[in-house]
Coordinates of C-alpha atoms in Angstrom, one line a residue:
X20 CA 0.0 0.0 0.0
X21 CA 1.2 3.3 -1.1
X22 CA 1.3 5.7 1.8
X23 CA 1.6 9.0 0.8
X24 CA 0.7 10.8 3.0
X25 CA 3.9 10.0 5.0
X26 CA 6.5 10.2 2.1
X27 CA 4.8 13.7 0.1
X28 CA 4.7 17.0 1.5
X29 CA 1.2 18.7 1.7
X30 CA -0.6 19.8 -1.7
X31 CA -0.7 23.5 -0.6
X32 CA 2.9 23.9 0.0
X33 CA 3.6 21.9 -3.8
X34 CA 1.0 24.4 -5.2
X35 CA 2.5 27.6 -3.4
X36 CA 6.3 26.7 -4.6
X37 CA 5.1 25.6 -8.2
X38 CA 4.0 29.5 -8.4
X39 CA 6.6 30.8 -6.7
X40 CA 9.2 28.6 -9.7
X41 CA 7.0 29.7 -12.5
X42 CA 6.6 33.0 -11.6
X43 CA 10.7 33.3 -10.2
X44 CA 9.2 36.2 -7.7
X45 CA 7.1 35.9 -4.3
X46 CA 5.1 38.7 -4.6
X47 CA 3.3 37.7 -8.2
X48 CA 2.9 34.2 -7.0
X49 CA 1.0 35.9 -4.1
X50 CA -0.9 38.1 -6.5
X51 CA -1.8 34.5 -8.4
X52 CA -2.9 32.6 -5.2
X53 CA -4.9 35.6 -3.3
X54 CA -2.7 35.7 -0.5
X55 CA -0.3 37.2 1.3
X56 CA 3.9 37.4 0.1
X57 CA 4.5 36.2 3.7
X58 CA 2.0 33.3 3.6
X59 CA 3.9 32.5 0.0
X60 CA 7.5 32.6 2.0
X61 CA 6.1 30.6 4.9
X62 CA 5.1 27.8 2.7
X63 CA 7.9 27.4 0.8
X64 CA 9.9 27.4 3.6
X65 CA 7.8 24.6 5.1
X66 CA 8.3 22.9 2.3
X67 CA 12.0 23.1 2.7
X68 CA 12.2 22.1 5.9
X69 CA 10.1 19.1 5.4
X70 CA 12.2 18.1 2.6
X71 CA 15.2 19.0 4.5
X72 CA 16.9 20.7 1.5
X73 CA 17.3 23.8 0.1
X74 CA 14.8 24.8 -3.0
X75 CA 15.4 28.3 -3.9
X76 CA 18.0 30.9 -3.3
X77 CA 16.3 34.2 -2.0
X78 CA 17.1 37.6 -3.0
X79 CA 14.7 40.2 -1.5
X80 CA 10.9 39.3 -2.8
X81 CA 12.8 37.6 -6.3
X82 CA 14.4 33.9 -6.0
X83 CA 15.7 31.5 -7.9
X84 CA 15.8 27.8 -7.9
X85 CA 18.6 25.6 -6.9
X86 CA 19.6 22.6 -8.5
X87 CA 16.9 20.4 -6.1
X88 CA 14.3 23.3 -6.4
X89 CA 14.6 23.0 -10.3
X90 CA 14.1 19.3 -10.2
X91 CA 11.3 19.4 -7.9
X92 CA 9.4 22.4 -9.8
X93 CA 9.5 20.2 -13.1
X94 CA 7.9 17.6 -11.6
X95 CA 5.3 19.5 -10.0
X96 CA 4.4 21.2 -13.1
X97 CA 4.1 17.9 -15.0
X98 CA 2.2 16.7 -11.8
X99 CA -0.4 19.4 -11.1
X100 CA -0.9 19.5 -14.9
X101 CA -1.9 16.0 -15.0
X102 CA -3.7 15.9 -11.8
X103 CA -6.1 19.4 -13.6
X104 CA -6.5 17.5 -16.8
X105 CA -7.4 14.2 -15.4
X106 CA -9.9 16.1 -12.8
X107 CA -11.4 18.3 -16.1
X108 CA -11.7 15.1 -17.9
X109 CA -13.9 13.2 -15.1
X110 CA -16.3 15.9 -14.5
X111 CA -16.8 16.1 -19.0
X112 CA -17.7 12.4 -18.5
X113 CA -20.4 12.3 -15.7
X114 CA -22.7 15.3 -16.6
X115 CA -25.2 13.8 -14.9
X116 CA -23.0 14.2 -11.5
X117 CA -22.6 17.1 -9.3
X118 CA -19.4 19.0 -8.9
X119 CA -18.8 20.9 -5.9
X120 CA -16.2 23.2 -4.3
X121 CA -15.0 24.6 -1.4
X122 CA -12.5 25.8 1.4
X123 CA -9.8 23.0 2.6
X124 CA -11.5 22.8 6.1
X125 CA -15.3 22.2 5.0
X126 CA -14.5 20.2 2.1
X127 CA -12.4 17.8 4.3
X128 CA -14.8 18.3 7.4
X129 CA -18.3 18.9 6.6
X130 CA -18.9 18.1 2.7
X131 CA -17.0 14.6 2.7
X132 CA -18.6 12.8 5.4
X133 CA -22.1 13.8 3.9
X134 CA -20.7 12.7 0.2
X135 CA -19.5 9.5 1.6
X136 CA -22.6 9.0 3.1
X137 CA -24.6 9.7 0.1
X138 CA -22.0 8.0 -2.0
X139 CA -23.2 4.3 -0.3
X140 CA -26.6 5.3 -1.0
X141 CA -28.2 3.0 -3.7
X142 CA -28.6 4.7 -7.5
X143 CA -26.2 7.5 -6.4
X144 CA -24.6 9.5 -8.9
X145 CA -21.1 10.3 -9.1
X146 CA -19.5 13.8 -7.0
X147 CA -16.5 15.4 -7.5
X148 CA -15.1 18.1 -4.8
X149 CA -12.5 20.5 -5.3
X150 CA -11.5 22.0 -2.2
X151 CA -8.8 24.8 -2.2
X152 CA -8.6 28.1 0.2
X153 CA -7.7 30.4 -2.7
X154 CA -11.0 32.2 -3.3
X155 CA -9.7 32.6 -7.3
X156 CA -9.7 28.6 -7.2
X157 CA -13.4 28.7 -6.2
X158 CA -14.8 31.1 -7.8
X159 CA -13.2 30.4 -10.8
X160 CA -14.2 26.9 -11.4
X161 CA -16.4 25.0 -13.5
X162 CA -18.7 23.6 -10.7
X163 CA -22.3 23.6 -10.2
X164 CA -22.2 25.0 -6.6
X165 CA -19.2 26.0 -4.3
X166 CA -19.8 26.5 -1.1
X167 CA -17.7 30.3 -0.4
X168 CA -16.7 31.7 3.3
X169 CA -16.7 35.4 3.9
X170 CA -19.5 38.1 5.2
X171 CA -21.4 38.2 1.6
X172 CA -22.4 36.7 -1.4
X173 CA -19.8 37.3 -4.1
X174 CA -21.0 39.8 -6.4
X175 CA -22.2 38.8 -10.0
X176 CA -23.3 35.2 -7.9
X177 CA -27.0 33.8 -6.3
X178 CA -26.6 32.4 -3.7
X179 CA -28.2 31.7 0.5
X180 CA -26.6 31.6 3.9
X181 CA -25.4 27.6 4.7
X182 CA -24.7 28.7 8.3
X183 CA -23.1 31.2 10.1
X184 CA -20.1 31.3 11.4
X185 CA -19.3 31.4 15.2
X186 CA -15.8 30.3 16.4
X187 CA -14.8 28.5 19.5
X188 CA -12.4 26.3 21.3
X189 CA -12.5 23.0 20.5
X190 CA -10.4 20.0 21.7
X191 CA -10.5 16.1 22.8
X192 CA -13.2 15.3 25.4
X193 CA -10.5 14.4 27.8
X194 CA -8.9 17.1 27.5
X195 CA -11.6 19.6 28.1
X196 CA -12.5 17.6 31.1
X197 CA -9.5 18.1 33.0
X198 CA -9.3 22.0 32.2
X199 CA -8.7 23.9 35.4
X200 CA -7.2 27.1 34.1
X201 CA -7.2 28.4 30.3
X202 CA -3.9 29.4 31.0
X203 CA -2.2 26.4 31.2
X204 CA -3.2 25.7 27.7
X205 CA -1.5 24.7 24.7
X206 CA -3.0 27.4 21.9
X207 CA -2.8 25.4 18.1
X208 CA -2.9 28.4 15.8
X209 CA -1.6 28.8 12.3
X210 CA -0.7 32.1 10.1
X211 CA -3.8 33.6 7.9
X212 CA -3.6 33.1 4.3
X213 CA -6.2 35.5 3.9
X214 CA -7.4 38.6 5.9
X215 CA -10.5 37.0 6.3
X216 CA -9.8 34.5 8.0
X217 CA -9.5 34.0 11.5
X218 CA -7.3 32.9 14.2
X219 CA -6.2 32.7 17.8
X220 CA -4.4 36.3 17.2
X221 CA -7.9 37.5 16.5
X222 CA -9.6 35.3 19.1
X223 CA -7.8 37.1 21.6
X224 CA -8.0 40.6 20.1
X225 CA -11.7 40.5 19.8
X226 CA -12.7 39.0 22.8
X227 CA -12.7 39.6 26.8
X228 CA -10.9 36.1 27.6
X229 CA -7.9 37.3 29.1
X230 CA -6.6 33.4 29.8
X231 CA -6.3 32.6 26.6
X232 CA -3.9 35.9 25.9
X233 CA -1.5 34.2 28.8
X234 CA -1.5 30.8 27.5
X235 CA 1.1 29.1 25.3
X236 CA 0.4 30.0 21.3
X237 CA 1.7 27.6 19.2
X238 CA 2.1 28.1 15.3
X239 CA 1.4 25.2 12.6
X240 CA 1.8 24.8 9.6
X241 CA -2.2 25.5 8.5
X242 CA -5.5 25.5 9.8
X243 CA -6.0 21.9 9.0
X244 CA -2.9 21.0 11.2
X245 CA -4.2 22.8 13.9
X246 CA -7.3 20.4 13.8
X247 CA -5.3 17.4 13.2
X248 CA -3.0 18.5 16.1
X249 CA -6.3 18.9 18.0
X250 CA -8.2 15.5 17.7
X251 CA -4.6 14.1 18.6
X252 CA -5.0 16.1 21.9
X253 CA -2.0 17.8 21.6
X254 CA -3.7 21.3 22.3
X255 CA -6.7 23.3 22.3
X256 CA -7.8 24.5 18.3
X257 CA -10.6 27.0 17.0
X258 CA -12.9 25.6 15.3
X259 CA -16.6 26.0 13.6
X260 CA -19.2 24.2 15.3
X261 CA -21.3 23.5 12.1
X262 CA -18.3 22.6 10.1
X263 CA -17.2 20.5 12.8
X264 CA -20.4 18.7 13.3
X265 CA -19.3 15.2 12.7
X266 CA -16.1 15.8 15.0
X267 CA -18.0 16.5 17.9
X268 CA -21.1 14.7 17.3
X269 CA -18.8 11.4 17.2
X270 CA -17.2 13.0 20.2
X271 CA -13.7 12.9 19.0
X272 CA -13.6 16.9 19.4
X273 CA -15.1 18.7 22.3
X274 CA -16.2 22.7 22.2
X275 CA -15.4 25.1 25.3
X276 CA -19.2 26.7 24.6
X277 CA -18.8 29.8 27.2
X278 CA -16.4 30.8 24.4
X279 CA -17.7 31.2 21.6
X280 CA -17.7 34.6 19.1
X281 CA -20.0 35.0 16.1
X282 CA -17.6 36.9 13.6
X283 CA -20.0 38.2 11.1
X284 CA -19.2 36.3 8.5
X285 CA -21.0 33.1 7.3
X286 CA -20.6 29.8 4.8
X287 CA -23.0 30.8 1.6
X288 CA -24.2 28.3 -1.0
X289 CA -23.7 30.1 -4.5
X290 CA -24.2 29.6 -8.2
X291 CA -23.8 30.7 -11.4
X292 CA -27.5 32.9 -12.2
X293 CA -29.6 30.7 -14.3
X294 CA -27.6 27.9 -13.3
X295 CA -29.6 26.6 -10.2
X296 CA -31.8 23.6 -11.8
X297 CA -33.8 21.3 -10.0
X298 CA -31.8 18.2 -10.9
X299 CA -28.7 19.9 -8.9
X300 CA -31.7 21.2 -6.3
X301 CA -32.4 17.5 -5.5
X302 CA -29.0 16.1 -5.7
X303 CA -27.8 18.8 -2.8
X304 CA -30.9 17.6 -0.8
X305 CA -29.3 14.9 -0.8
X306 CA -26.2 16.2 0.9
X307 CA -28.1 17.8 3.0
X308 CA -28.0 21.3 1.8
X309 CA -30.9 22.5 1.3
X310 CA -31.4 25.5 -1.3

């Protein structure tokens, strides 16, 4: 059995440092992904470090590729480019399907298990879900309905509220069991990709819980880590409530309800206009998402 999770690095970091090749500069590869230069430099040096080998030679906001780095950007280009075309190619041959899209953290948290579940069903139809946290991905895309984070529909789009967004503390049962004092807590956070999003840094800013301010703060690699990292009770993560549903429900996470802070922002279901039909209507009953 091939295990790749243990021998590749995370898709995101291959993504960010395939830009950052093509593009020789930091600051236009942030331009292409929506994000931040220092969320560009922060992945690529993850990537690095996970490798343990040097990928690019910096010079100011321009780099350029060492002899590994040139290696590695080939075959990430050939890579991602057969990965698109064979992803393109599935979707032309089930029209009948539904084709979704959405952040990293609801696609892997909320939409899958409710696919999955569908998925076992009898006379289901095929899904595809493309899940990236670059809003350009999304948006983008060829899909019948993504499922976009952030405090309004996107203009030129229909769309409805999916939920709202409230954030809180969220770790393993036992964990939140034995808590005596918030400040003897491990904080997982991770750096924003996007000023949108929303961490512990904000948490802390925008709330009255000194505690947390005095605890321990420590910084992973993404949001998704900080979840993994959580449900493996190393530490207390923020999380979604609705987007964690499963998590909790199954009792694998646990939320600290006296914190929680409604941000303003919500998940919205949104569509092309004129591309709402009732076959896709019925298939995203099915899902559970109800239009």
């Amino acid at each position: 059995m091939k295990k790749f999770r243990n021998t590749l690095p995370p898709l995101d970091y291959l993504l960010f440092f395939e830009a950052v090749a093509r593009h020789g500069n930091f600051t236009r590869a942030a331009e292409e992904l929506n994000v931040s230069q220092a969320a560009v430099s922060k992945r690529v040096k993850s990537l690095e470090m996970r490798l343990g080998l040097d990928l690019v030679s910096r010079n100011g906001r321009a780099v350029s590729l060492t002899r590994n780095g040139q290696k590695l950007a080939l075959s990430t280009s050939e890579a991602l480019d057969f990965l698109s075309s064979s992803v393109t190619q599935i979707k032309q041959a089930n029209p009948e399907g539904l084709s979704l899209a959405a952040n990293v953290s609801i696609s892997q948290f909320w939409l899958t298990p409710r696919i999955n579940e569908y998925l076992i069903g009898r006379n289901a139809v095929p899904i595809t879900l493309t899940a990236s946290d670059r809003d350009a991905d999304l948006l983008g895309s060829e899909n019948d309905v993504i499922i976009y984070y952030s405090t309004d529909i996107p203009k030129g789009w229909d769309g409805t509220v999916l939920f709202e967004e409230v954030w809180l503390p969220v770790a393993m049962p036992d964990l939140v069991a034995g808590i005596r004092d918030i400040t003897s807590l491990t904080l997982l956070d991770f750096e924003k990709l996007t000023p949108k999003w929303f961490n512990w840094r904000d948490y802390i800013a925008q709330t009255d819980h000194a505690g947390f301010a005095a605890a321990e703060r420590v910084i992973l690699g993404s949001y998704g880590s900080s979840l993994d990292a959580a449900l493996r009770g190393k530490g207390v993560a923020l999380g979604c409530p609705d987007v964690l549903h499963h998590e909790i429900e199954a009792k694998r996470l646990a939320p600290l309800n006296d914190y929680q802070i409604n941000t303003g922002r919500n998940y919205f279901v949104v569509w092309k206009p004129g591309h709402m039909t009732p076959r896709i209507r019925d298939l995203l009953k099915e899902i559970d998402i109800r239009i």
